[in-house]
């Protein structure tokens, strides 16, 4: 016995109502004219023109040129949409590959896992004297201090987290947590704060629809926009 399909959605609806629904579903509301609309207007104009005063040839050529421009702009718009989509896909792929990588962020706070050093970058500008570097724990207590006679440009710094050594000579580390690195130096005879940036490890990535909306979730630091990352390292 052959099976017969039946649309249960038509129950209780007249043929006229069904026809009106189908017509409505094929109608697209829009507030712009596309190539098809432009051609329809041109055709209607030709059909309704005054036989005693037909459309001027120059005017006809001008309208045909406009029709061609509409078609070209539509093609360009489609091409740009494809390019933007490809760029966004590429950015998403690049961002997802950052998990586990170390990135430089504009923050003086770094996360110490209890063993691996906290890496930082200190900007001494054109030159600074009597540089002093201070490391504070999450309570604001100073846990370590370092000094340098002078320095210039971007200086690399590492806080190893070693608090002391035990009787066997093994290193005893500070507890894991967030530590703040501050630096000062004399510039032109005046002591001033030096900008500090720290490295952090990417734990996960929250992909956005654009490059600027992509968020890096940094271990011990929190969320940072990908656009705010200054450097990426292994």
Coordinates of C-alpha atoms in Angstrom, one line a residue:
X1 CA 0.0 0.0 0.0
X2 CA 1.5 3.3 -1.1
X3 CA 2.1 5.9 1.7
X4 CA 0.5 9.3 1.3
X5 CA 2.0 12.4 2.9
X6 CA -0.2 14.9 4.6
X7 CA 0.5 18.4 5.9
X8 CA -1.2 18.5 9.3
X9 CA -0.4 22.3 9.4
X10 CA -3.2 22.9 6.9
X11 CA -5.9 21.6 9.2
X12 CA -8.6 24.2 9.7
X13 CA -7.2 26.6 7.0
X14 CA -9.0 27.4 3.8
X15 CA -7.3 27.2 0.4
X16 CA -7.5 31.0 0.2
X17 CA -5.8 31.5 3.6
X18 CA -3.1 29.0 2.6
X19 CA -2.5 30.8 -0.6
X20 CA -2.2 34.2 1.2
X21 CA 0.3 32.6 3.7
X22 CA 2.5 31.3 0.8
X23 CA 2.4 34.7 -0.9
X24 CA 3.4 36.5 2.3
X25 CA 6.3 34.1 2.9
X26 CA 7.7 34.9 -0.6
X27 CA 7.6 38.6 0.1
X28 CA 10.8 40.0 1.6
X29 CA 10.6 43.4 3.4
X30 CA 13.5 45.6 2.5
X31 CA 14.3 49.3 2.5
X32 CA 16.6 49.3 -0.5
X33 CA 16.5 48.7 -4.3
X34 CA 18.4 45.8 -5.8
X35 CA 19.3 45.1 -9.4
X36 CA 16.0 43.3 -10.1
X37 CA 14.0 46.3 -8.8
X38 CA 16.1 48.7 -10.8
X39 CA 15.5 46.7 -14.0
X40 CA 11.8 46.5 -13.3
X41 CA 11.5 50.3 -12.9
X42 CA 13.4 50.8 -16.1
X43 CA 11.2 48.3 -18.0
X44 CA 8.0 50.0 -16.6
X45 CA 9.3 53.4 -17.6
X46 CA 9.8 52.2 -21.2
X47 CA 6.3 50.6 -21.3
X48 CA 4.6 53.8 -20.0
X49 CA 6.6 56.4 -22.0
X50 CA 4.8 58.8 -24.2
X51 CA 5.0 57.6 -27.8
X52 CA 5.1 61.2 -29.0
X53 CA 8.0 62.0 -26.7
X54 CA 10.1 58.8 -26.2
X55 CA 13.0 58.6 -23.7
X56 CA 16.1 60.4 -24.9
X57 CA 19.0 58.1 -26.0
X58 CA 21.4 59.8 -23.7
X59 CA 19.1 59.4 -20.8
X60 CA 18.7 55.7 -21.7
X61 CA 22.4 55.2 -21.8
X62 CA 22.8 57.0 -18.4
X63 CA 20.1 54.7 -16.8
X64 CA 21.8 51.6 -18.2
X65 CA 25.1 52.8 -16.8
X66 CA 23.5 53.2 -13.4
X67 CA 22.1 49.7 -13.7
X68 CA 25.6 48.4 -14.4
X69 CA 26.9 50.3 -11.4
X70 CA 24.3 48.7 -9.1
X71 CA 25.4 45.3 -10.3
X72 CA 29.1 46.0 -9.8
X73 CA 28.5 47.4 -6.3
X74 CA 26.5 44.3 -5.4
X75 CA 29.4 42.1 -6.5
X76 CA 31.9 44.2 -4.6
X77 CA 29.8 44.1 -1.4
X78 CA 29.5 40.3 -1.7
X79 CA 33.3 40.0 -2.2
X80 CA 34.0 42.2 0.8
X81 CA 31.7 40.1 3.0
X82 CA 33.6 37.0 2.0
X83 CA 36.9 38.6 2.8
X84 CA 35.8 39.8 6.2
X85 CA 34.5 36.3 7.0
X86 CA 37.8 34.8 6.0
X87 CA 39.8 37.3 8.1
X88 CA 37.6 36.7 11.1
X89 CA 38.0 32.9 10.7
X90 CA 41.8 33.3 10.5
X91 CA 41.9 35.5 13.6
X92 CA 39.8 33.0 15.5
X93 CA 42.3 30.2 14.5
X94 CA 45.3 32.3 15.5
X95 CA 43.7 33.2 18.9
X96 CA 42.9 29.6 19.7
X97 CA 46.5 28.6 19.2
X98 CA 47.6 31.0 22.0
X99 CA 46.5 28.6 24.8
X100 CA 49.6 27.7 26.9
X101 CA 51.6 30.6 25.4
X102 CA 53.1 33.5 27.4
X103 CA 51.9 37.0 26.5
X104 CA 53.0 40.5 27.6
X105 CA 50.2 42.6 29.1
X106 CA 50.1 46.2 30.4
X107 CA 49.9 45.2 34.1
X108 CA 52.4 45.3 37.0
X109 CA 50.7 42.2 38.5
X110 CA 52.0 38.8 37.7
X111 CA 51.0 35.3 38.8
X112 CA 53.6 33.1 40.7
X113 CA 52.6 29.4 40.6
X114 CA 55.0 28.6 43.4
X115 CA 57.9 27.5 41.2
X116 CA 58.2 29.2 37.8
X117 CA 59.6 32.8 37.9
X118 CA 57.4 35.8 37.2
X119 CA 58.8 37.6 34.1
X120 CA 58.4 41.3 33.7
X121 CA 59.6 44.1 31.4
X122 CA 60.6 47.5 32.9
X123 CA 60.7 50.6 30.6
X124 CA 63.6 52.8 31.7
X125 CA 63.1 55.1 28.7
X126 CA 66.1 57.0 27.5
X127 CA 68.0 56.2 30.7
X128 CA 67.5 56.0 34.4
X129 CA 69.8 55.9 37.4
X130 CA 69.6 54.1 40.8
X131 CA 66.8 51.8 39.7
X132 CA 64.9 50.1 42.5
X133 CA 62.6 47.1 41.9
X134 CA 60.1 46.1 44.6
X135 CA 58.0 43.0 44.7
X136 CA 54.8 42.9 46.9
X137 CA 52.5 40.1 47.7
X138 CA 48.7 40.3 47.4
X139 CA 48.5 42.0 50.8
X140 CA 50.8 44.8 49.7
X141 CA 53.7 43.5 51.9
X142 CA 57.2 43.8 50.4
X143 CA 58.7 40.4 49.9
X144 CA 61.8 41.2 47.8
X145 CA 63.8 44.2 46.7
X146 CA 66.4 44.5 43.9
X147 CA 68.6 47.4 42.6
X148 CA 70.5 48.4 39.5
X149 CA 72.9 51.3 39.0
X150 CA 71.5 52.3 35.7
X151 CA 69.4 51.1 32.8
X152 CA 67.7 52.2 29.6
X153 CA 65.0 51.2 27.2
X154 CA 63.1 47.9 28.0
X155 CA 64.8 45.9 30.7
X156 CA 63.8 42.3 31.4
X157 CA 63.3 41.2 35.0
X158 CA 62.5 37.9 36.7
X159 CA 61.2 37.3 40.2
X160 CA 62.3 33.7 41.0
X161 CA 60.0 33.5 44.1
X162 CA 62.7 32.1 46.3
X163 CA 62.1 33.1 49.9
X164 CA 65.0 31.2 51.5
X165 CA 66.8 27.9 51.6
X166 CA 66.4 25.0 54.0
X167 CA 69.1 23.2 55.9
X168 CA 69.8 21.0 53.0
X169 CA 70.3 24.0 50.7
X170 CA 67.0 23.5 48.8
X171 CA 65.1 26.6 47.8
X172 CA 62.0 27.5 49.8
X173 CA 59.5 29.4 47.6
X174 CA 56.9 32.0 48.5
X175 CA 53.4 30.8 48.2
X176 CA 51.6 30.8 44.9
X177 CA 49.6 33.9 44.2
X178 CA 49.5 37.3 42.6
X179 CA 52.6 39.6 43.1
X180 CA 53.0 43.2 42.1
X181 CA 56.2 44.5 40.6
X182 CA 57.0 48.1 41.0
X183 CA 60.1 50.0 39.7
X184 CA 61.5 53.5 40.3
X185 CA 64.5 55.3 38.9
X186 CA 66.1 58.7 38.8
X187 CA 65.5 60.5 35.5
X188 CA 67.1 64.0 35.2
X189 CA 67.8 63.9 39.0
X190 CA 64.2 63.2 39.8
X191 CA 63.0 59.9 41.2
X192 CA 59.9 58.6 39.3
X193 CA 58.0 55.4 38.7
X194 CA 59.0 53.4 35.7
X195 CA 56.3 51.6 33.6
X196 CA 56.2 47.8 34.3
X197 CA 54.6 45.1 32.1
X198 CA 54.3 41.4 33.1
X199 CA 54.0 38.1 31.2
X200 CA 51.1 35.8 31.8
X201 CA 50.1 32.4 30.5
X202 CA 47.0 32.0 28.4
X203 CA 44.7 29.5 30.0
X204 CA 41.8 29.7 27.5
X205 CA 40.4 31.9 24.8
X206 CA 36.9 33.4 24.4
X207 CA 36.5 33.9 20.6
X208 CA 34.6 37.0 19.5
X209 CA 33.1 37.9 16.2
X210 CA 36.0 40.3 15.6
X211 CA 39.7 40.5 16.6
X212 CA 39.1 43.2 19.2
X213 CA 36.2 41.2 20.8
X214 CA 38.4 38.1 21.3
X215 CA 39.3 37.7 25.0
X216 CA 42.3 35.9 26.5
X217 CA 41.7 34.3 29.9
X218 CA 45.1 34.6 31.6
X219 CA 46.0 32.3 34.5
X220 CA 46.1 34.3 37.8
X221 CA 45.3 37.6 36.0
X222 CA 41.9 37.3 34.5
X223 CA 40.4 38.4 31.2
X224 CA 42.4 40.6 28.8
X225 CA 41.3 41.7 25.2
X226 CA 43.6 40.2 22.5
X227 CA 44.0 43.8 21.2
X228 CA 45.8 44.7 24.5
X229 CA 48.5 42.1 24.2
X230 CA 51.8 43.7 23.3
X231 CA 54.0 40.6 22.8
X232 CA 53.6 36.8 22.4
X233 CA 56.3 34.3 23.3
X234 CA 56.7 30.5 23.8

